[in-house]
PDB file of C-alpha atoms and ligand atoms in Angstrom:
ATOM      1  CA  LEU A 184     -55.002 -25.459  18.322  1.00 44.00           C
ATOM      2  CA  SER A 185     -58.186 -26.430  16.359  1.00 44.00           C
ATOM      3  CA  ALA A 186     -60.092 -29.710  16.070  1.00 51.00           C
ATOM      4  CA  GLN A 187     -62.580 -30.439  13.266  1.00 50.00           C
ATOM      5  CA  PRO A 188     -64.707 -33.580  12.668  1.00 53.00           C
ATOM      6  CA  LEU A 189     -63.842 -35.267   9.327  1.00 49.00           C
ATOM      7  CA  PRO A 190     -66.779 -36.376   7.101  1.00 50.00           C
ATOM      8  CA  THR A 191     -66.656 -39.885   5.524  1.00 48.00           C
ATOM      9  CA  PRO A 192     -66.053 -39.849   1.773  1.00 48.00           C
ATOM     10  CA  GLN A 193     -69.567 -41.326   0.990  1.00 52.00           C
ATOM     11  CA  ASP A 194     -71.731 -39.566   3.533  1.00 51.00           C
ATOM     12  CA  SER A 195     -70.774 -36.047   4.434  1.00 49.00           C
ATOM     13  CA  SER A 196     -73.056 -36.005   7.509  1.00 53.00           C
ATOM     14  CA  SER A 197     -71.376 -38.812   9.486  1.00 57.00           C
ATOM     15  CA  VAL A 198     -68.068 -38.492  11.213  1.00 57.00           C
ATOM     16  CA  PHE A 199     -65.175 -40.961  11.087  1.00 60.00           C
ATOM     17  CA  GLY A 200     -62.300 -39.072  12.579  1.00 65.00           C
ATOM     18  CA  THR A 201     -60.927 -35.839  13.937  1.00 65.00           C
ATOM     19  CA  LEU A 202     -58.317 -33.655  12.352  1.00 64.00           C
ATOM     20  CA  VAL A 203     -56.141 -31.871  14.855  1.00 63.00           C
ATOM     21  CA  VAL A 204     -54.212 -28.865  13.620  1.00 60.00           C
ATOM     22  CA  ILE A 205     -51.502 -27.559  15.894  1.00 62.00           C
ATOM     23  CA  ARG A 206     -50.106 -24.176  15.022  1.00 62.00           C
ATOM     24  CA  ASP A 207     -47.546 -22.522  17.285  1.00 59.00           C
ATOM     25  CA  THR A 208     -48.569 -18.876  17.407  1.00 60.00           C
ATOM     26  CA  THR A 209     -45.987 -17.888  20.016  1.00 55.00           C
ATOM     27  CA  GLN A 210     -43.735 -16.278  17.460  1.00 52.00           C
ATOM     28  CA  GLU A 211     -46.632 -14.453  15.753  1.00 55.00           C
ATOM     29  CA  GLN A 212     -47.827 -13.155  19.106  1.00 55.00           C
ATOM     30  CA  LEU A 213     -44.339 -12.129  20.061  1.00 49.00           C
ATOM     31  CA  SER A 214     -43.842 -10.179  16.845  1.00 54.00           C
ATOM     32  CA  ARG A 215     -47.303  -8.583  17.171  1.00 55.00           C
ATOM     33  CA  THR A 216     -46.426  -7.450  20.692  1.00 55.00           C
ATOM     34  CA  ALA A 217     -43.027  -6.292  19.520  1.00 57.00           C
ATOM     35  CA  GLY A 218     -44.760  -4.433  16.682  1.00 61.00           C
ATOM     36  CA  ALA A 219     -47.218  -2.655  18.997  1.00 65.00           C
ATOM     37  CA  ASP A 220     -44.491  -1.812  21.515  1.00 66.00           C
ATOM     38  CA  PHE A 221     -42.406  -0.612  18.655  1.00 65.00           C
ATOM     39  CA  VAL A 222     -45.039   1.816  17.343  1.00 74.00           C
ATOM     40  CA  MET A 223     -45.324   3.271  20.862  1.00 74.00           C
ATOM     41  CA  GLN A 224     -41.572   3.465  21.197  1.00 70.00           C
ATOM     42  CA  VAL A 225     -41.064   5.083  17.790  1.00 76.00           C
ATOM     43  CA  SER A 226     -43.828   7.625  18.439  1.00 79.00           C
ATOM     44  CA  HIS A 227     -42.137   8.481  21.691  1.00 76.00           C
ATOM     45  CA  GLU A 228     -38.716   8.614  20.023  1.00 74.00           C
ATOM     46  CA  LEU A 229     -40.051  11.061  17.445  1.00 84.00           C
ATOM     47  CA  LYS A 230     -41.958  13.213  19.927  1.00 86.00           C
ATOM     48  CA  THR A 231     -38.994  13.795  22.224  1.00 81.00           C
ATOM     49  CA  PRO A 232     -36.630  15.324  19.638  1.00 84.00           C
ATOM     50  CA  LEU A 233     -39.549  17.229  18.092  1.00 90.00           C
ATOM     51  CA  ALA A 234     -40.294  18.806  21.472  1.00 91.00           C
ATOM     52  CA  SER A 235     -36.729  20.090  21.788  1.00 89.00           C
ATOM     53  CA  ILE A 236     -36.688  21.283  18.180  1.00 93.00           C
ATOM     54  CA  VAL A 237     -39.871  23.306  18.807  1.00 94.00           C
ATOM     55  CA  ALA A 238     -38.575  24.645  22.123  1.00 93.00           C
ATOM     56  CA  TYR A 239     -35.258  25.778  20.642  1.00 92.00           C
ATOM     57  CA  ALA A 240     -36.927  27.204  17.518  1.00 93.00           C
ATOM     58  CA  GLU A 241     -39.189  29.292  19.777  1.00 92.00           C
ATOM     59  CA  LEU A 242     -36.152  30.457  21.712  1.00 89.00           C
ATOM     60  CA  LEU A 243     -34.549  31.581  18.466  1.00 89.00           C
ATOM     61  CA  MET A 244     -37.716  33.370  17.372  1.00 89.00           C
ATOM     62  CA  GLY A 245     -37.668  35.444  20.548  1.00 87.00           C
ATOM     63  CA  ASP A 246     -33.899  35.928  20.424  1.00 81.00           C
ATOM     64  CA  ASP A 247     -32.671  39.509  20.107  1.00 83.00           C
ATOM     65  CA  GLY A 248     -29.139  38.392  19.236  1.00 80.00           C
ATOM     66  CA  ALA A 249     -27.760  39.512  22.598  1.00 79.00           C
ATOM     67  CA  ASP A 250     -26.503  36.018  23.427  1.00 83.00           C
ATOM     68  CA  PRO A 251     -24.545  34.457  20.548  1.00 83.00           C
ATOM     69  CA  GLY A 252     -23.845  31.346  22.690  1.00 87.00           C
ATOM     70  CA  LEU A 253     -27.569  30.643  22.879  1.00 86.00           C
ATOM     71  CA  HIS A 254     -27.871  30.956  19.117  1.00 87.00           C
ATOM     72  CA  ILE A 255     -25.111  28.400  18.499  1.00 89.00           C
ATOM     73  CA  GLU A 256     -26.511  25.985  21.069  1.00 89.00           C
ATOM     74  CA  ALA A 257     -30.030  26.207  19.614  1.00 90.00           C
ATOM     75  CA  VAL A 258     -28.886  25.647  16.033  1.00 91.00           C
ATOM     76  CA  ASN A 259     -26.768  22.662  17.096  1.00 88.00           C
ATOM     77  CA  VAL A 260     -29.578  21.019  19.038  1.00 88.00           C
ATOM     78  CA  ILE A 261     -32.065  21.547  16.206  1.00 92.00           C
ATOM     79  CA  HIS A 262     -29.607  20.126  13.690  1.00 90.00           C
ATOM     80  CA  ASP A 263     -28.660  17.044  15.760  1.00 84.00           C
ATOM     81  CA  GLU A 264     -32.217  16.164  16.750  1.00 86.00           C
ATOM     82  CA  ALA A 265     -33.487  16.588  13.185  1.00 91.00           C
ATOM     83  CA  GLN A 266     -30.651  14.340  11.931  1.00 84.00           C
ATOM     84  CA  ARG A 267     -31.587  11.647  14.415  1.00 80.00           C
ATOM     85  CA  MET A 268     -35.230  11.799  13.389  1.00 86.00           C
ATOM     86  CA  ALA A 269     -34.309  11.648   9.716  1.00 87.00           C
ATOM     87  CA  GLY A 270     -32.075   8.620  10.346  1.00 81.00           C
ATOM     88  CA  LEU A 271     -34.853   6.737  12.120  1.00 82.00           C
ATOM     89  CA  ILE A 272     -37.435   7.561   9.452  1.00 86.00           C
ATOM     90  CA  ASN A 273     -35.076   6.517   6.642  1.00 84.00           C
ATOM     91  CA  ASN A 274     -34.287   3.195   8.307  1.00 81.00           C
ATOM     92  CA  LEU A 275     -37.989   2.532   8.849  1.00 84.00           C
ATOM     93  CA  LEU A 276     -38.942   3.363   5.274  1.00 85.00           C
ATOM     94  CA  ASN A 277     -36.172   1.241   3.806  1.00 85.00           C
ATOM     95  CA  ILE A 278     -36.990  -1.742   6.006  1.00 84.00           C
ATOM     96  CA  ALA A 279     -40.700  -1.461   5.132  1.00 83.00           C
ATOM     97  CA  LYS A 280     -39.863  -1.371   1.414  1.00 83.00           C
ATOM     98  CA  ILE A 281     -37.494  -4.339   1.619  1.00 85.00           C
ATOM     99  CA  ASP A 282     -39.968  -6.319   3.783  1.00 81.00           C
ATOM    100  CA  ALA A 283     -42.717  -5.618   1.233  1.00 81.00           C
ATOM    101  CA  GLY A 284     -40.439  -6.869  -1.526  1.00 80.00           C
ATOM    102  CA  THR A 285     -40.783  -3.619  -3.452  1.00 80.00           C
ATOM    103  CA  THR A 286     -37.098  -2.776  -3.399  1.00 81.00           C
ATOM    104  CA  ALA A 287     -35.529  -3.351  -6.774  1.00 82.00           C
ATOM    105  CA  LEU A 288     -31.764  -2.922  -6.655  1.00 87.00           C
ATOM    106  CA  LYS A 289     -30.547  -0.189  -8.954  1.00 89.00           C
ATOM    107  CA  ARG A 290     -27.188  -1.794  -9.617  1.00 91.00           C
ATOM    108  CA  GLN A 291     -24.455   0.286 -11.112  1.00 93.00           C
ATOM    109  CA  ARG A 292     -20.713   0.009 -11.441  1.00 93.00           C
ATOM    110  CA  VAL A 293     -19.270   1.346  -8.198  1.00 94.00           C
ATOM    111  CA  HIS A 294     -15.593   1.857  -7.525  1.00 91.00           C
ATOM    112  CA  LEU A 295     -15.445   0.979  -3.874  1.00 93.00           C
ATOM    113  CA  HIS A 296     -12.528   3.239  -3.073  1.00 95.00           C
ATOM    114  CA  ASP A 297     -14.527   6.417  -3.693  1.00 93.00           C
ATOM    115  CA  LEU A 298     -17.655   5.207  -1.950  1.00 95.00           C
ATOM    116  CA  LEU A 299     -15.737   4.043   1.131  1.00 97.00           C
ATOM    117  CA  VAL A 300     -13.653   7.207   1.430  1.00 96.00           C
ATOM    118  CA  ASP A 301     -16.782   9.325   1.084  1.00 94.00           C
ATOM    119  CA  ALA A 302     -18.743   7.447   3.748  1.00 95.00           C
ATOM    120  CA  PHE A 303     -15.739   7.406   6.105  1.00 97.00           C
ATOM    121  CA  GLU A 304     -15.084  11.140   5.737  1.00 95.00           C
ATOM    122  CA  SER A 305     -18.642  12.181   6.399  1.00 90.00           C
ATOM    123  CA  GLN A 306     -18.847  10.036   9.542  1.00 93.00           C
ATOM    124  CA  ARG A 307     -15.452  11.333  10.716  1.00 94.00           C
ATOM    125  CA  GLN A 308     -16.604  14.930  10.287  1.00 91.00           C
ATOM    126  CA  GLY A 309     -19.741  14.193  12.300  1.00 87.00           C
ATOM    127  CA  ALA A 310     -17.694  12.779  15.189  1.00 91.00           C
ATOM    128  CA  LEU A 311     -15.053  15.505  15.452  1.00 89.00           C
ATOM    129  CA  GLY A 312     -14.358  16.400  19.055  1.00 87.00           C
ATOM    130  CA  GLN A 313     -15.161  12.932  20.419  1.00 90.00           C
ATOM    131  CA  GLY A 314     -11.468  12.119  20.742  1.00 92.00           C
ATOM    132  CA  LEU A 315     -11.654   9.023  18.531  1.00 96.00           C
ATOM    133  CA  ASP A 316      -8.830   7.859  16.294  1.00 97.00           C
ATOM    134  CA  PHE A 317     -10.044   7.383  12.694  1.00 98.00           C
ATOM    135  CA  ARG A 318      -7.987   5.138  10.389  1.00 98.00           C
ATOM    136  CA  ILE A 319      -8.611   4.228   6.793  1.00 98.00           C
ATOM    137  CA  ASP A 320      -6.735   1.794   4.571  1.00 98.00           C
ATOM    138  CA  VAL A 321      -8.403   1.421   1.189  1.00 97.00           C
ATOM    139  CA  PRO A 322      -6.184   1.010  -1.901  1.00 96.00           C
ATOM    140  CA  PRO A 323      -7.086   3.481  -4.681  1.00 94.00           C
ATOM    141  CA  ASN A 324      -7.032   0.736  -7.306  1.00 92.00           C
ATOM    142  CA  LEU A 325      -9.520  -1.458  -5.461  1.00 93.00           C
ATOM    143  CA  GLY A 326     -11.862  -3.130  -7.952  1.00 90.00           C
ATOM    144  CA  ALA A 327     -15.455  -2.278  -8.722  1.00 93.00           C
ATOM    145  CA  ALA A 328     -18.676  -4.043  -7.755  1.00 95.00           C
ATOM    146  CA  ALA A 329     -22.222  -3.948  -9.106  1.00 94.00           C
ATOM    147  CA  LEU A 330     -24.009  -2.235  -6.254  1.00 94.00           C
ATOM    148  CA  ASP A 331     -27.027  -0.133  -5.498  1.00 93.00           C
ATOM    149  CA  LYS A 332     -24.987   2.848  -4.429  1.00 92.00           C
ATOM    150  CA  ASP A 333     -27.609   4.513  -2.227  1.00 89.00           C
ATOM    151  CA  LEU A 334     -28.549   1.346  -0.364  1.00 92.00           C
ATOM    152  CA  PHE A 335     -24.946   0.253   0.054  1.00 95.00           C
ATOM    153  CA  ARG A 336     -24.081   3.664   1.429  1.00 93.00           C
ATOM    154  CA  ILE A 337     -26.851   3.315   4.013  1.00 91.00           C
ATOM    155  CA  ALA A 338     -25.349  -0.016   5.127  1.00 95.00           C
ATOM    156  CA  LEU A 339     -21.878   1.553   5.451  1.00 96.00           C
ATOM    157  CA  ASN A 340     -23.264   4.543   7.330  1.00 94.00           C
ATOM    158  CA  ASN A 341     -25.104   2.333   9.804  1.00 93.00           C
ATOM    159  CA  LEU A 342     -21.975   0.261  10.504  1.00 97.00           C
ATOM    160  CA  LEU A 343     -19.677   3.269  10.810  1.00 97.00           C
ATOM    161  CA  SER A 344     -22.084   5.191  13.015  1.00 93.00           C
ATOM    162  CA  ASN A 345     -22.420   2.158  15.298  1.00 95.00           C
ATOM    163  CA  ALA A 346     -18.617   1.925  15.472  1.00 97.00           C
ATOM    164  CA  ILE A 347     -18.661   5.527  16.703  1.00 95.00           C
ATOM    165  CA  LYS A 348     -21.685   5.178  18.982  1.00 92.00           C
ATOM    166  CA  TYR A 349     -20.500   2.000  20.739  1.00 94.00           C
ATOM    167  CA  ASN A 350     -16.931   3.218  21.161  1.00 94.00           C
ATOM    168  CA  GLN A 351     -15.177   4.282  24.337  1.00 92.00           C
ATOM    169  CA  PRO A 352     -12.820   7.074  25.384  1.00 90.00           C
ATOM    170  CA  GLY A 353      -9.661   7.091  23.261  1.00 92.00           C
ATOM    171  CA  GLY A 354     -10.976   4.325  21.029  1.00 95.00           C
ATOM    172  CA  PHE A 355     -10.401   3.862  17.301  1.00 97.00           C
ATOM    173  CA  ILE A 356     -12.438   3.264  14.162  1.00 98.00           C
ATOM    174  CA  ALA A 357     -10.718   1.528  11.258  1.00 98.00           C
ATOM    175  CA  LEU A 358     -12.109   1.043   7.782  1.00 98.00           C
ATOM    176  CA  SER A 359     -10.178  -1.180   5.404  1.00 98.00           C
ATOM    177  CA  ALA A 360     -10.855  -3.018   2.185  1.00 98.00           C
ATOM    178  CA  GLU A 361      -9.030  -5.468  -0.045  1.00 97.00           C
ATOM    179  CA  GLU A 362      -9.503  -7.975  -2.811  1.00 95.00           C
ATOM    180  CA  GLU A 363      -9.777 -11.606  -1.791  1.00 95.00           C
ATOM    181  CA  GLY A 364      -8.877 -13.882  -4.684  1.00 92.00           C
ATOM    182  CA  ASP A 365     -10.035 -12.463  -7.981  1.00 89.00           C
ATOM    183  CA  GLN A 366     -13.777 -12.604  -7.286  1.00 93.00           C
ATOM    184  CA  THR A 367     -14.390 -11.030  -3.919  1.00 96.00           C
ATOM    185  CA  LEU A 368     -14.068  -7.637  -2.258  1.00 97.00           C
ATOM    186  CA  VAL A 369     -13.823  -7.547   1.520  1.00 98.00           C
ATOM    187  CA  ILE A 370     -14.699  -4.497   3.605  1.00 98.00           C
ATOM    188  CA  ARG A 371     -13.810  -4.432   7.287  1.00 98.00           C
ATOM    189  CA  ILE A 372     -15.142  -1.965   9.851  1.00 98.00           C
ATOM    190  CA  ARG A 373     -13.304  -2.351  13.150  1.00 98.00           C
ATOM    191  CA  ASP A 374     -13.647  -0.454  16.373  1.00 98.00           C
ATOM    192  CA  GLY A 375     -11.973  -0.399  19.748  1.00 97.00           C
ATOM    193  CA  GLY A 376     -15.307  -0.001  21.461  1.00 95.00           C
ATOM    194  CA  ILE A 377     -17.370  -1.690  24.141  1.00 94.00           C
ATOM    195  CA  GLY A 378     -17.838  -4.941  22.176  1.00 95.00           C
ATOM    196  CA  ILE A 379     -20.761  -7.328  22.197  1.00 95.00           C
ATOM    197  CA  PRO A 380     -21.318 -10.116  24.750  1.00 93.00           C
ATOM    198  CA  ALA A 381     -20.681 -13.531  23.119  1.00 94.00           C
ATOM    199  CA  ASP A 382     -24.186 -14.831  23.848  1.00 92.00           C
ATOM    200  CA  GLN A 383     -25.776 -11.907  21.997  1.00 93.00           C
ATOM    201  CA  VAL A 384     -23.604 -11.615  18.889  1.00 94.00           C
ATOM    202  CA  GLU A 385     -25.952 -13.900  16.946  1.00 92.00           C
ATOM    203  CA  ARG A 386     -28.951 -11.713  17.712  1.00 95.00           C
ATOM    204  CA  ILE A 387     -27.766  -8.217  16.890  1.00 96.00           C
ATOM    205  CA  PHE A 388     -29.029  -8.467  13.296  1.00 96.00           C
ATOM    206  CA  ASP A 389     -32.562  -9.297  14.484  1.00 93.00           C
ATOM    207  CA  LYS A 390     -35.185  -6.642  14.009  1.00 88.00           C
ATOM    208  CA  TYR A 391     -35.611  -4.476  17.156  1.00 85.00           C
ATOM    209  CA  TYR A 392     -32.759  -6.285  18.966  1.00 90.00           C
ATOM    210  CA  ARG A 393     -30.582  -4.176  21.205  1.00 88.00           C
ATOM    211  CA  VAL A 394     -27.956  -5.416  23.663  1.00 89.00           C
ATOM    212  CA  ALA A 395     -29.402  -4.880  27.125  1.00 80.00           C
ATOM    213  CA  ASP A 396     -26.232  -3.396  28.508  1.00 67.00           C
ATOM    214  CA  ASN A 397     -25.592  -0.423  26.238  1.00 61.00           C
ATOM    215  CA  ARG A 398     -23.549   1.148  29.011  1.00 59.00           C
ATOM    216  CA  SER A 399     -23.717   4.890  29.432  1.00 61.00           C
ATOM    217  CA  ASP A 400     -21.238   6.874  27.439  1.00 68.00           C
ATOM    218  CA  SER A 401     -18.857   9.275  29.115  1.00 65.00           C
ATOM    219  CA  ARG A 402     -17.033  10.568  26.013  1.00 65.00           C
ATOM    220  CA  PRO A 403     -17.136  14.324  25.601  1.00 62.00           C
ATOM    221  CA  GLY A 404     -19.437  15.363  22.759  1.00 58.00           C
ATOM    222  CA  ALA A 405     -20.701  11.835  22.248  1.00 60.00           C
ATOM    223  CA  ALA A 406     -24.386  11.398  21.558  1.00 60.00           C
ATOM    224  CA  ALA A 407     -26.197   9.103  23.980  1.00 61.00           C
ATOM    225  CA  ARG A 408     -26.391   5.489  22.877  1.00 75.00           C
ATOM    226  CA  LYS A 409     -29.990   5.704  21.834  1.00 74.00           C
ATOM    227  CA  GLY A 410     -31.330   3.438  19.153  1.00 78.00           C
ATOM    228  CA  HIS A 411     -34.103   1.231  17.891  1.00 78.00           C
ATOM    229  CA  GLY A 412     -32.431  -2.042  16.981  1.00 87.00           C
ATOM    230  CA  LEU A 413     -33.124  -1.437  13.291  1.00 87.00           C
ATOM    231  CA  GLY A 414     -29.760  -0.374  11.879  1.00 91.00           C
ATOM    232  CA  LEU A 415     -28.103  -3.785  11.668  1.00 95.00           C
ATOM    233  CA  HIS A 416     -31.299  -5.473  10.534  1.00 93.00           C
ATOM    234  CA  LEU A 417     -31.347  -3.102   7.586  1.00 92.00           C
ATOM    235  CA  VAL A 418     -27.616  -3.665   6.949  1.00 95.00           C
ATOM    236  CA  ARG A 419     -28.182  -7.424   6.763  1.00 95.00           C
ATOM    237  CA  GLN A 420     -31.160  -6.998   4.420  1.00 93.00           C
ATOM    238  CA  ILE A 421     -29.152  -4.747   2.108  1.00 94.00           C
ATOM    239  CA  ILE A 422     -26.166  -7.111   2.006  1.00 96.00           C
ATOM    240  CA  ASP A 423     -28.503 -10.084   1.380  1.00 94.00           C
ATOM    241  CA  LEU A 424     -30.146  -8.238  -1.519  1.00 93.00           C
ATOM    242  CA  HIS A 425     -26.671  -7.869  -3.000  1.00 94.00           C
ATOM    243  CA  GLN A 426     -25.997 -11.603  -2.484  1.00 94.00           C
ATOM    244  CA  GLY A 427     -23.108 -10.665  -0.252  1.00 97.00           C
ATOM    245  CA  SER A 428     -22.324 -11.767   3.296  1.00 97.00           C
ATOM    246  CA  ILE A 429     -21.705 -10.052   6.613  1.00 98.00           C
ATOM    247  CA  THR A 430     -20.019 -11.513   9.673  1.00 97.00           C
ATOM    248  CA  VAL A 431     -19.050 -10.096  13.045  1.00 98.00           C
ATOM    249  CA  GLN A 432     -16.406 -10.876  15.626  1.00 97.00           C
ATOM    250  CA  SER A 433     -16.351  -9.115  18.938  1.00 97.00           C
ATOM    251  CA  THR A 434     -14.597  -9.085  22.282  1.00 96.00           C
ATOM    252  CA  PRO A 435     -16.378  -7.295  25.121  1.00 94.00           C
ATOM    253  CA  GLY A 436     -14.332  -4.369  26.382  1.00 93.00           C
ATOM    254  CA  GLN A 437     -12.005  -4.473  23.357  1.00 95.00           C
ATOM    255  CA  GLY A 438     -14.082  -3.924  20.254  1.00 96.00           C
ATOM    256  CA  SER A 439     -15.805  -5.416  17.250  1.00 98.00           C
ATOM    257  CA  GLU A 440     -15.146  -6.154  13.610  1.00 98.00           C
ATOM    258  CA  PHE A 441     -17.867  -6.296  10.965  1.00 98.00           C
ATOM    259  CA  CYS A 442     -16.804  -7.839   7.695  1.00 98.00           C
ATOM    260  CA  ILE A 443     -18.721  -7.533   4.424  1.00 98.00           C
ATOM    261  CA  ARG A 444     -17.981  -9.611   1.326  1.00 98.00           C
ATOM    262  CA  VAL A 445     -19.366  -8.738  -2.085  1.00 97.00           C
ATOM    263  CA  ARG A 446     -18.670 -10.103  -5.509  1.00 95.00           C
ATOM    264  CA  LYS A 447     -16.108  -8.194  -7.472  1.00 94.00           C
ATOM    265  CA  LEU A 448     -17.173  -7.033 -10.905  1.00 90.00           C
ATOM    266  CA  ALA A 449     -15.117  -8.936 -13.475  1.00 80.00           C
ATOM    267  CA  ALA A 450     -13.102  -6.605 -15.699  1.00 69.00           C
ATOM    268  CA  VAL A 451     -14.970  -7.759 -18.812  1.00 60.00           C
ATOM    269  CA  TYR A 452     -18.259  -6.550 -17.324  1.00 65.00           C
ATOM    270  CA  GLU A 453     -16.852  -3.282 -16.059  1.00 64.00           C
ATOM    271  CA  GLU A 454     -17.837  -1.387 -19.168  1.00 63.00           C
ATOM    272  CA  ALA A 455     -21.213  -3.088 -19.490  1.00 65.00           C
ATOM    273  CA  LEU A 456     -22.759  -1.480 -16.430  1.00 67.00           C
ATOM    274  CA  PRO A 457     -23.540   2.209 -16.033  1.00 69.00           C
ATOM    275  CA  ALA A 458     -21.225   4.021 -13.651  1.00 69.00           C
TER     276      ALA A 458
HETATM  277  P1  LIG B 525     -29.246   0.403  17.587  1.00 94.37           P
HETATM  278  O1  LIG B 525     -27.859   0.924  17.477  1.00 94.37           O
HETATM  279  O2  LIG B 525     -30.262   1.368  17.106  1.00 94.37           O
HETATM  280  O3  LIG B 525     -29.556  -0.151  18.936  1.00 94.37           O
HETATM  281  P2  LIG B 525     -28.499  -1.673  15.668  1.00 94.37           P
HETATM  282  O4  LIG B 525     -29.405  -2.633  14.964  1.00 94.37           O
HETATM  283  O5  LIG B 525     -27.670  -0.788  14.830  1.00 94.37           O
HETATM  284  O6  LIG B 525     -29.451  -0.844  16.614  1.00 94.37           O
HETATM  285  O7  LIG B 525     -27.571  -2.504  16.639  1.00 94.37           O
HETATM  286  C1  LIG B 525     -28.130  -3.519  17.471  1.00 94.37           C
HETATM  287  C2  LIG B 525     -27.317  -3.652  18.748  1.00 94.37           C
HETATM  288  O8  LIG B 525     -26.035  -4.212  18.437  1.00 94.37           O
HETATM  289  C3  LIG B 525     -27.029  -2.318  19.415  1.00 94.37           C
HETATM  290  O9  LIG B 525     -28.063  -1.977  20.320  1.00 94.37           O
HETATM  291  C4  LIG B 525     -25.706  -2.591  20.148  1.00 94.37           C
HETATM  292  O10 LIG B 525     -25.961  -3.152  21.402  1.00 94.37           O
HETATM  293  C5  LIG B 525     -25.030  -3.652  19.288  1.00 94.37           C
HETATM  294  N1  LIG B 525     -23.969  -3.088  18.424  1.00 94.37           N
HETATM  295  C6  LIG B 525     -24.072  -2.738  17.123  1.00 94.37           C
HETATM  296  N2  LIG B 525     -22.897  -2.295  16.621  1.00 94.37           N
HETATM  297  C7  LIG B 525     -22.017  -2.375  17.644  1.00 94.37           C
HETATM  298  C8  LIG B 525     -20.611  -2.070  17.789  1.00 94.37           C
HETATM  299  N3  LIG B 525     -19.870  -1.608  16.766  1.00 94.37           N
HETATM  300  N4  LIG B 525     -20.037  -2.286  19.000  1.00 94.37           N
HETATM  301  C9  LIG B 525     -20.760  -2.783  20.036  1.00 94.37           C
HETATM  302  N5  LIG B 525     -22.081  -3.076  19.976  1.00 94.37           N
HETATM  303  C10 LIG B 525     -22.708  -2.887  18.800  1.00 94.37           C
END
């Protein structure tokens, strides 16, 4: 809140009124606090996996090969922790670029079938041994869209990895896609996971937002449900940049469905864009 005396138009030294400016800084303060907390949290999140990478690397350096089990364990831990760090850093860099407005979409002609199958397969491979049922239903002749392939792939990866992370024992992950009318492609990522409480569904795309009750995960081989509340924020930004839409429906205890719509590339333009 600030108050300033207003000078008269003729004589700038005398005062005829007061201008009161009210600016609500609550939101700014909140995001500053969230920002500072976030830097602390991210530093911590990076230090913890780094510490185990260093510890296991040192173990390997002193290893005489007598215990092959130790070797396998060390390599697995180093790989998983490094992957997690890389994921966090990539999300952060992409969000910073999009926030700064320096992301120019490199649109190309993308046949969604190949991109979807690719993303699905790599996530499935990463989750082998978790006892989840993976289903895919994407017609081979599904149309093309003008997408930034790398960014779109990041959005798919974030949604699929959440479907795995927030799943539950014996749950499923289903990826499907279809044409809707002759202008739209719809991609659905469904899971039979823990779901999202109704009063929080609206907020999950907010930066840093995490559902308070990310219940512990008892599935064998499942990574802990750690996170930073950045994945879905980035997904939304990427879909917005593509002028697409994303919606979510969820039932706690039963699962969630994320649904992306993008514009289908009209056949006449198919040849015009680089593949
Ligand atoms: P993170 O997973 O790092 O916490 P996200 O931005 O990807 O961040 O997700 C935000 C929150 O939305 C998560 O903390 C989780 O509570 C919830 N969420 C996201 N995807 C799912 C899902 N498929 N099932 C249940 N909850 C989900």
